[in-house]
Amino acid sequence: MLGAATLPLGAHALGPQPASRPAGKTFLLVHGAWHNALHWGRVARHLSGLGHRVVSIDLPGHGLNARFPSSYLTGDRKRFAEEPSPQASITLDDCASAVIDALKALQGGTRPLLVGHSAGGTVITRVGELAPELIGRLVYLSAYCPLRLKKPSAYGALPEAKTGYGETLFIGNPATLGAVRINPRGDAAYLEALRTAYYNDVDSRDFLPFALTLTPDLPLALWTTEVGATRERWGRIPRSYIRCTKDRALAPALQELMIREADALTPGNPFEQKTLDASHSPFASQPERLAELLAGLG
């Protein structure tokens, strides 16, 4: 083996070389509420296979950064509905700062495509306002883009947000807990309601690994804080929106409303729009198709 390593390996020795692959893009993937970097795994693998550089991160309070109510671990359901979240102090700007740090580490060559799913759209909107110079394109995957009403909770109260699914999943009073709380360790009926609302095109067996790696507490600030996006900063970044037509968590009507409002704010820089015939979680149900769609953006 050592001897082989000393042989001349110029192009003339190897014969004709295949055409080089075009330079890949860089993607930074931001998960939604209760999720983490692990949930992007299959999409990241497919994007990498297409020749792209892919990084996914855990936002503060999620994944390996999560902190858990003690009652979640003991199974005390009554206390779980009342115990304040150990993540209540996490702010939207804490999450935006984590994304900005990741973007800075990825600078060099073309600027990254910043992808946000669901509540991750709120985070990337704030990042776009704070650091537009670090972003090549904003990509909203069935995600909140709260501009006119400024915060996702205001959009969640609209008639367009109502789908008839998921209303019984939330536990306790978010204002008291300091978090929007679910129970990924709930009984079979609860998990089926969770699947039906968020993963309705994924069968129960395949859904469980995604469900059981969720974090119970979404810091309330990610739902109630105004993003402060402006035409001059957020509005100058090229952007794409991937609509999910079978979404029961972020209704298609609400997706369309936020697209229209964004385009009205910056008519000279409208959303590039794409569509998936998928639930709220295409990273689970259609990871290869989602990766191909992401790779073709911009």
mmCIF file of C-alpha atoms in Angstrom:
data_model
loop_
_atom_site.group_PDB
_atom_site.id
_atom_site.type_symbol
_atom_site.label_atom_id
_atom_site.label_comp_id
_atom_site.label_asym_id
_atom_site.label_seq_id
_atom_site.Cartn_x
_atom_site.Cartn_y
_atom_site.Cartn_z
ATOM 1 C CA MET A 1 0.000 0.000 0.000
ATOM 2 C CA LEU A 2 2.833 2.408 0.800
ATOM 3 C CA GLY A 3 4.489 1.578 -2.488
ATOM 4 C CA ALA A 4 1.307 2.228 -4.395
ATOM 5 C CA ALA A 5 1.031 5.614 -2.744
ATOM 6 C CA THR A 6 4.313 6.711 -4.365
ATOM 7 C CA LEU A 7 3.212 6.004 -7.937
ATOM 8 C CA PRO A 8 2.620 9.040 -10.203
ATOM 9 C CA LEU A 9 -1.094 9.767 -10.311
ATOM 10 C CA GLY A 10 -1.346 12.672 -12.739
ATOM 11 C CA ALA A 11 -4.249 12.890 -15.129
ATOM 12 C CA HIS A 12 -2.150 11.294 -17.898
ATOM 13 C CA ALA A 13 -1.640 8.219 -15.722
ATOM 14 C CA LEU A 14 -5.323 7.834 -14.888
ATOM 15 C CA GLY A 15 -6.645 8.335 -18.384
ATOM 16 C CA PRO A 16 -9.610 10.544 -19.372
ATOM 17 C CA GLN A 17 -11.383 12.104 -16.391
ATOM 18 C CA PRO A 18 -15.135 12.588 -16.058
ATOM 19 C CA ALA A 19 -16.495 16.104 -16.197
ATOM 20 C CA SER A 20 -16.430 17.694 -12.788
ATOM 21 C CA ARG A 21 -19.721 18.137 -10.962
ATOM 22 C CA PRO A 22 -20.952 21.746 -10.691
ATOM 23 C CA ALA A 23 -20.151 23.320 -7.370
ATOM 24 C CA GLY A 24 -22.759 22.411 -4.798
ATOM 25 C CA LYS A 25 -24.865 24.734 -2.688
ATOM 26 C CA THR A 26 -24.692 25.157 1.070
ATOM 27 C CA PHE A 27 -27.821 24.555 3.149
ATOM 28 C CA LEU A 28 -28.473 25.389 6.794
ATOM 29 C CA LEU A 29 -31.580 23.541 7.986
ATOM 30 C CA VAL A 30 -33.644 24.906 10.895
ATOM 31 C CA HIS A 31 -36.276 22.663 12.464
ATOM 32 C CA GLY A 32 -39.691 23.640 13.758
ATOM 33 C CA ALA A 33 -41.374 23.498 17.160
ATOM 34 C CA TRP A 34 -40.408 20.555 19.407
ATOM 35 C CA HIS A 35 -38.190 19.060 16.675
ATOM 36 C CA ASN A 36 -34.410 18.962 16.316
ATOM 37 C CA ALA A 37 -31.576 18.483 13.835
ATOM 38 C CA LEU A 38 -32.100 14.713 13.809
ATOM 39 C CA HIS A 39 -35.457 15.089 12.074
ATOM 40 C CA TRP A 40 -33.678 16.508 8.998
ATOM 41 C CA GLY A 41 -31.412 13.444 8.726
ATOM 42 C CA ARG A 42 -32.904 11.792 5.645
ATOM 43 C CA VAL A 43 -33.194 15.077 3.748
ATOM 44 C CA ALA A 44 -29.593 15.958 4.636
ATOM 45 C CA ARG A 45 -28.394 12.576 3.383
ATOM 46 C CA HIS A 46 -30.134 13.029 0.029
ATOM 47 C CA LEU A 47 -28.876 16.594 -0.366
ATOM 48 C CA SER A 48 -25.341 15.449 0.409
ATOM 49 C CA GLY A 49 -25.724 12.721 -2.185
ATOM 50 C CA LEU A 50 -26.582 15.399 -4.728
ATOM 51 C CA GLY A 51 -23.270 17.116 -3.988
ATOM 52 C CA HIS A 52 -24.384 19.798 -1.561
ATOM 53 C CA ARG A 53 -22.992 20.919 1.777
ATOM 54 C CA VAL A 54 -25.626 20.479 4.487
ATOM 55 C CA VAL A 55 -25.725 21.497 8.139
ATOM 56 C CA SER A 56 -28.685 21.149 10.503
ATOM 57 C CA ILE A 57 -28.671 22.528 14.031
ATOM 58 C CA ASP A 58 -30.542 22.166 17.310
ATOM 59 C CA LEU A 59 -32.088 25.472 18.312
ATOM 60 C CA PRO A 60 -31.803 26.483 21.988
ATOM 61 C CA GLY A 61 -34.269 24.397 23.985
ATOM 62 C CA HIS A 62 -34.434 21.603 21.397
ATOM 63 C CA GLY A 63 -32.649 18.332 20.744
ATOM 64 C CA LEU A 64 -29.398 18.064 22.677
ATOM 65 C CA ASN A 65 -30.006 21.593 24.011
ATOM 66 C CA ALA A 66 -33.331 20.648 25.617
ATOM 67 C CA ARG A 67 -34.230 20.840 29.294
ATOM 68 C CA PHE A 68 -37.166 18.826 30.590
ATOM 69 C CA PRO A 69 -39.806 19.365 33.274
ATOM 70 C CA SER A 70 -39.211 16.797 36.020
ATOM 71 C CA SER A 71 -42.841 15.697 35.732
ATOM 72 C CA TYR A 72 -42.249 14.733 32.092
ATOM 73 C CA LEU A 73 -39.648 12.234 33.257
ATOM 74 C CA THR A 74 -41.682 10.858 36.186
ATOM 75 C CA GLY A 75 -44.945 10.654 34.267
ATOM 76 C CA ASP A 76 -46.897 12.758 36.778
ATOM 77 C CA ARG A 77 -49.582 14.020 34.415
ATOM 78 C CA LYS A 78 -51.245 16.419 36.835
ATOM 79 C CA ARG A 79 -47.962 18.143 37.651
ATOM 80 C CA PHE A 80 -46.919 18.077 33.993
ATOM 81 C CA ALA A 81 -49.913 20.306 33.199
ATOM 82 C CA GLU A 82 -48.779 22.840 35.813
ATOM 83 C CA GLU A 83 -44.981 22.696 36.162
ATOM 84 C CA PRO A 84 -43.237 25.764 34.718
ATOM 85 C CA SER A 85 -40.919 25.042 31.828
ATOM 86 C CA PRO A 86 -37.162 25.079 32.493
ATOM 87 C CA GLN A 87 -36.933 26.630 29.014
ATOM 88 C CA ALA A 88 -39.231 29.580 29.674
ATOM 89 C CA SER A 89 -36.401 32.129 29.540
ATOM 90 C CA ILE A 90 -35.312 31.252 25.991
ATOM 91 C CA THR A 91 -36.025 34.088 23.561
ATOM 92 C CA LEU A 92 -36.484 34.383 19.825
ATOM 93 C CA ASP A 93 -33.211 36.305 19.637
ATOM 94 C CA ASP A 94 -31.427 33.453 21.463
ATOM 95 C CA CYS A 95 -32.514 31.174 18.639
ATOM 96 C CA ALA A 96 -31.673 33.735 15.969
ATOM 97 C CA SER A 97 -28.195 34.156 17.462
ATOM 98 C CA ALA A 98 -27.583 30.404 17.265
ATOM 99 C CA VAL A 99 -28.518 30.429 13.584
ATOM 100 C CA ILE A 100 -26.368 33.496 12.886
ATOM 101 C CA ASP A 101 -23.370 31.781 14.510
ATOM 102 C CA ALA A 102 -23.932 28.755 12.266
ATOM 103 C CA LEU A 103 -24.225 30.979 9.184
ATOM 104 C CA LYS A 104 -20.965 32.732 10.020
ATOM 105 C CA ALA A 105 -19.214 29.371 10.193
ATOM 106 C CA LEU A 106 -20.499 28.547 6.700
ATOM 107 C CA GLN A 107 -19.337 31.718 4.930
ATOM 108 C CA GLY A 108 -16.974 31.367 1.993
ATOM 109 C CA GLY A 109 -18.049 30.771 -1.569
ATOM 110 C CA THR A 110 -21.766 31.157 -2.182
ATOM 111 C CA ARG A 111 -23.879 32.255 0.746
ATOM 112 C CA PRO A 112 -26.025 29.529 2.362
ATOM 113 C CA LEU A 113 -29.655 28.798 1.682
ATOM 114 C CA LEU A 114 -31.344 29.113 5.079
ATOM 115 C CA VAL A 115 -34.270 26.690 5.350
ATOM 116 C CA GLY A 116 -36.882 26.953 8.111
ATOM 117 C CA HIS A 117 -39.727 24.538 8.776
ATOM 118 C CA SER A 118 -42.925 25.530 10.601
ATOM 119 C CA ALA A 119 -42.013 27.643 13.659
ATOM 120 C CA GLY A 120 -38.481 27.679 12.267
ATOM 121 C CA GLY A 121 -39.851 30.177 9.763
ATOM 122 C CA THR A 122 -40.237 32.668 12.589
ATOM 123 C CA VAL A 123 -36.586 32.156 13.497
ATOM 124 C CA ILE A 124 -35.252 32.557 9.957
ATOM 125 C CA THR A 125 -37.402 35.657 9.474
ATOM 126 C CA ARG A 126 -35.733 37.225 12.499
ATOM 127 C CA VAL A 127 -32.308 36.109 11.238
ATOM 128 C CA GLY A 128 -33.056 37.682 7.866
ATOM 129 C CA GLU A 129 -33.706 40.995 9.571
ATOM 130 C CA LEU A 130 -30.630 40.825 11.804
ATOM 131 C CA ALA A 131 -28.078 39.473 9.306
ATOM 132 C CA PRO A 132 -29.279 39.646 5.680
ATOM 133 C CA GLU A 133 -25.677 39.802 4.445
ATOM 134 C CA LEU A 134 -25.072 36.199 5.573
ATOM 135 C CA ILE A 135 -27.927 34.613 3.616
ATOM 136 C CA GLY A 136 -28.122 33.636 -0.036
ATOM 137 C CA ARG A 137 -31.793 32.663 0.055
ATOM 138 C CA LEU A 138 -34.520 32.212 2.681
ATOM 139 C CA VAL A 139 -36.554 29.026 2.233
ATOM 140 C CA TYR A 140 -39.845 28.560 4.090
ATOM 141 C CA LEU A 141 -41.043 24.946 4.267
ATOM 142 C CA SER A 142 -44.708 25.198 5.274
ATOM 143 C CA ALA A 143 -43.402 27.767 7.728
ATOM 144 C CA TYR A 144 -44.502 30.903 9.522
ATOM 145 C CA CYS A 145 -43.565 34.179 7.862
ATOM 146 C CA PRO A 146 -45.252 36.614 10.262
ATOM 147 C CA LEU A 147 -45.058 40.044 8.672
ATOM 148 C CA ARG A 148 -48.304 42.042 8.798
ATOM 149 C CA LEU A 149 -49.347 40.640 12.200
ATOM 150 C CA LYS A 150 -45.698 40.417 13.283
ATOM 151 C CA LYS A 151 -45.846 37.236 15.432
ATOM 152 C CA PRO A 152 -46.927 33.642 14.753
ATOM 153 C CA SER A 153 -49.450 33.528 17.611
ATOM 154 C CA ALA A 154 -51.478 36.246 15.863
ATOM 155 C CA TYR A 155 -51.629 34.101 12.725
ATOM 156 C CA GLY A 156 -52.520 31.025 14.743
ATOM 157 C CA ALA A 157 -55.658 32.850 15.935
ATOM 158 C CA LEU A 158 -56.938 33.561 12.408
ATOM 159 C CA PRO A 159 -59.837 31.613 10.830
ATOM 160 C CA GLU A 160 -57.437 30.477 8.077
ATOM 161 C CA ALA A 161 -55.414 28.606 10.708
ATOM 162 C CA LYS A 162 -58.228 26.290 11.761
ATOM 163 C CA THR A 163 -58.097 22.739 10.404
ATOM 164 C CA GLY A 164 -60.007 20.742 13.034
ATOM 165 C CA TYR A 165 -56.876 18.790 13.947
ATOM 166 C CA GLY A 166 -54.487 19.060 16.875
ATOM 167 C CA GLU A 167 -56.483 21.343 19.162
ATOM 168 C CA THR A 168 -56.507 18.779 22.003
ATOM 169 C CA LEU A 169 -52.757 18.135 21.927
ATOM 170 C CA PHE A 170 -51.618 21.139 23.978
ATOM 171 C CA ILE A 171 -51.129 20.716 27.704
ATOM 172 C CA GLY A 172 -51.549 23.331 30.417
ATOM 173 C CA ASN A 173 -51.668 27.103 30.118
ATOM 174 C CA PRO A 174 -48.752 28.379 27.987
ATOM 175 C CA ALA A 175 -48.715 31.712 29.835
ATOM 176 C CA THR A 176 -48.237 29.895 33.152
ATOM 177 C CA LEU A 177 -45.819 27.271 31.839
ATOM 178 C CA GLY A 178 -43.742 29.670 29.753
ATOM 179 C CA ALA A 179 -43.966 27.170 26.900
ATOM 180 C CA VAL A 180 -46.294 25.595 24.379
ATOM 181 C CA ARG A 181 -46.307 22.026 25.716
ATOM 182 C CA ILE A 182 -47.068 18.674 24.133
ATOM 183 C CA ASN A 183 -46.480 15.141 25.423
ATOM 184 C CA PRO A 184 -44.403 12.968 23.081
ATOM 185 C CA ARG A 185 -44.586 10.250 25.767
ATOM 186 C CA GLY A 186 -48.375 10.207 25.752
ATOM 187 C CA ASP A 187 -50.577 7.154 25.349
ATOM 188 C CA ALA A 188 -51.449 5.501 22.048
ATOM 189 C CA ALA A 189 -54.510 7.705 21.470
ATOM 190 C CA TYR A 190 -52.525 10.884 22.071
ATOM 191 C CA LEU A 191 -49.731 9.805 19.720
ATOM 192 C CA GLU A 192 -52.252 8.938 17.035
ATOM 193 C CA ALA A 193 -53.785 12.407 17.351
ATOM 194 C CA LEU A 194 -50.270 13.863 17.053
ATOM 195 C CA ARG A 195 -49.596 11.782 13.939
ATOM 196 C CA THR A 196 -52.939 12.718 12.379
ATOM 197 C CA ALA A 197 -52.274 16.423 12.861
ATOM 198 C CA TYR A 198 -48.584 16.683 11.956
ATOM 199 C CA TYR A 199 -47.579 13.514 10.066
ATOM 200 C CA ASN A 200 -50.812 12.410 8.420
ATOM 201 C CA ASP A 201 -49.061 10.905 5.372
ATOM 202 C CA VAL A 202 -46.682 8.804 7.515
ATOM 203 C CA ASP A 203 -47.856 5.450 8.879
ATOM 204 C CA SER A 204 -47.869 4.804 12.611
ATOM 205 C CA ARG A 205 -44.814 2.544 12.665
ATOM 206 C CA ASP A 206 -42.652 5.027 10.759
ATOM 207 C CA PHE A 207 -44.021 7.963 12.746
ATOM 208 C CA LEU A 208 -42.928 6.694 16.176
ATOM 209 C CA PRO A 209 -39.166 7.370 15.811
ATOM 210 C CA PHE A 210 -39.957 10.952 14.812
ATOM 211 C CA ALA A 211 -42.471 11.403 17.640
ATOM 212 C CA LEU A 212 -40.369 9.946 20.431
ATOM 213 C CA THR A 213 -37.424 12.236 19.673
ATOM 214 C CA LEU A 214 -39.528 15.400 20.083
ATOM 215 C CA THR A 215 -39.001 17.837 22.968
ATOM 216 C CA PRO A 216 -42.159 18.635 24.990
ATOM 217 C CA ASP A 217 -41.658 22.391 25.472
ATOM 218 C CA LEU A 218 -41.518 25.084 22.804
ATOM 219 C CA PRO A 219 -40.311 28.252 24.577
ATOM 220 C CA LEU A 220 -43.278 30.590 24.502
ATOM 221 C CA ALA A 221 -41.266 33.503 23.099
ATOM 222 C CA LEU A 222 -40.886 31.665 19.796
ATOM 223 C CA TRP A 223 -44.675 31.814 19.451
ATOM 224 C CA THR A 224 -45.425 35.274 20.825
ATOM 225 C CA THR A 225 -42.460 37.532 19.932
ATOM 226 C CA GLU A 226 -42.698 40.042 17.079
ATOM 227 C CA VAL A 227 -40.102 39.358 14.374
ATOM 228 C CA GLY A 228 -39.574 43.001 13.383
ATOM 229 C CA ALA A 229 -38.969 42.243 9.701
ATOM 230 C CA THR A 230 -38.514 45.224 7.391
ATOM 231 C CA ARG A 231 -38.608 45.731 3.647
ATOM 232 C CA GLU A 232 -35.086 47.156 3.701
ATOM 233 C CA ARG A 233 -33.352 44.211 5.410
ATOM 234 C CA TRP A 234 -35.405 40.998 5.474
ATOM 235 C CA GLY A 235 -37.174 42.080 2.309
ATOM 236 C CA ARG A 236 -34.044 42.294 0.168
ATOM 237 C CA ILE A 237 -33.143 38.579 0.490
ATOM 238 C CA PRO A 238 -34.274 36.229 -2.306
ATOM 239 C CA ARG A 239 -36.822 33.801 -0.886
ATOM 240 C CA SER A 240 -38.773 30.659 -1.656
ATOM 241 C CA TYR A 241 -41.883 29.118 -0.117
ATOM 242 C CA ILE A 242 -42.614 25.392 -0.297
ATOM 243 C CA ARG A 243 -46.320 24.852 0.264
ATOM 244 C CA CYS A 244 -47.613 21.553 1.657
ATOM 245 C CA THR A 245 -51.107 20.862 0.354
ATOM 246 C CA LYS A 246 -52.075 18.156 2.893
ATOM 247 C CA ASP A 247 -50.904 20.168 5.900
ATOM 248 C CA ARG A 248 -53.219 19.962 8.930
ATOM 249 C CA ALA A 249 -50.895 21.860 11.299
ATOM 250 C CA LEU A 250 -50.218 24.981 9.239
ATOM 251 C CA ALA A 251 -53.230 25.134 6.960
ATOM 252 C CA PRO A 252 -52.714 25.718 3.223
ATOM 253 C CA ALA A 253 -54.993 28.764 3.473
ATOM 254 C CA LEU A 254 -52.677 30.265 6.078
ATOM 255 C CA GLN A 255 -49.608 29.459 3.999
ATOM 256 C CA GLU A 256 -51.192 31.287 1.066
ATOM 257 C CA LEU A 257 -52.098 34.274 3.238
ATOM 258 C CA MET A 258 -48.530 34.732 4.461
ATOM 259 C CA ILE A 259 -47.167 34.391 0.925
ATOM 260 C CA ARG A 260 -49.544 37.106 -0.307
ATOM 261 C CA GLU A 261 -48.662 39.443 2.545
ATOM 262 C CA ALA A 262 -44.931 39.010 2.001
ATOM 263 C CA ASP A 263 -45.250 39.639 -1.717
ATOM 264 C CA ALA A 264 -47.314 42.757 -1.037
ATOM 265 C CA LEU A 265 -44.542 44.062 1.216
ATOM 266 C CA THR A 266 -41.840 43.518 -1.424
ATOM 267 C CA PRO A 267 -43.530 43.320 -4.845
ATOM 268 C CA GLY A 268 -40.151 43.564 -6.549
ATOM 269 C CA ASN A 269 -38.884 40.503 -4.671
ATOM 270 C CA PRO A 270 -41.737 37.980 -4.495
ATOM 271 C CA PHE A 271 -41.588 34.415 -3.217
ATOM 272 C CA GLU A 272 -40.434 31.719 -5.591
ATOM 273 C CA GLN A 273 -43.234 29.222 -4.949
ATOM 274 C CA LYS A 274 -43.087 25.431 -4.987
ATOM 275 C CA THR A 275 -45.644 22.827 -3.930
ATOM 276 C CA LEU A 276 -45.487 19.404 -2.316
ATOM 277 C CA ASP A 277 -48.513 17.129 -2.043
ATOM 278 C CA ALA A 278 -47.541 16.376 1.541
ATOM 279 C CA SER A 279 -48.413 16.762 5.208
ATOM 280 C CA HIS A 280 -46.703 19.203 7.555
ATOM 281 C CA SER A 281 -43.708 16.853 7.728
ATOM 282 C CA PRO A 282 -42.361 16.072 4.235
ATOM 283 C CA PHE A 283 -38.899 15.510 5.752
ATOM 284 C CA ALA A 284 -40.445 12.268 7.059
ATOM 285 C CA SER A 285 -42.820 11.324 4.235
ATOM 286 C CA GLN A 286 -40.950 12.553 1.124
ATOM 287 C CA PRO A 287 -37.307 13.217 2.066
ATOM 288 C CA GLU A 288 -35.860 12.451 -1.365
ATOM 289 C CA ARG A 289 -38.412 14.551 -3.220
ATOM 290 C CA LEU A 290 -37.954 17.396 -0.726
ATOM 291 C CA ALA A 291 -34.177 17.249 -1.168
ATOM 292 C CA GLU A 292 -34.522 17.400 -4.953
ATOM 293 C CA LEU A 293 -36.852 20.370 -4.670
ATOM 294 C CA LEU A 294 -34.499 22.199 -2.306
ATOM 295 C CA ALA A 295 -31.543 21.505 -4.574
ATOM 296 C CA GLY A 296 -33.362 23.136 -7.481
ATOM 297 C CA LEU A 297 -34.194 26.404 -5.732
ATOM 298 C CA GLY A 298 -32.803 29.724 -6.814
#
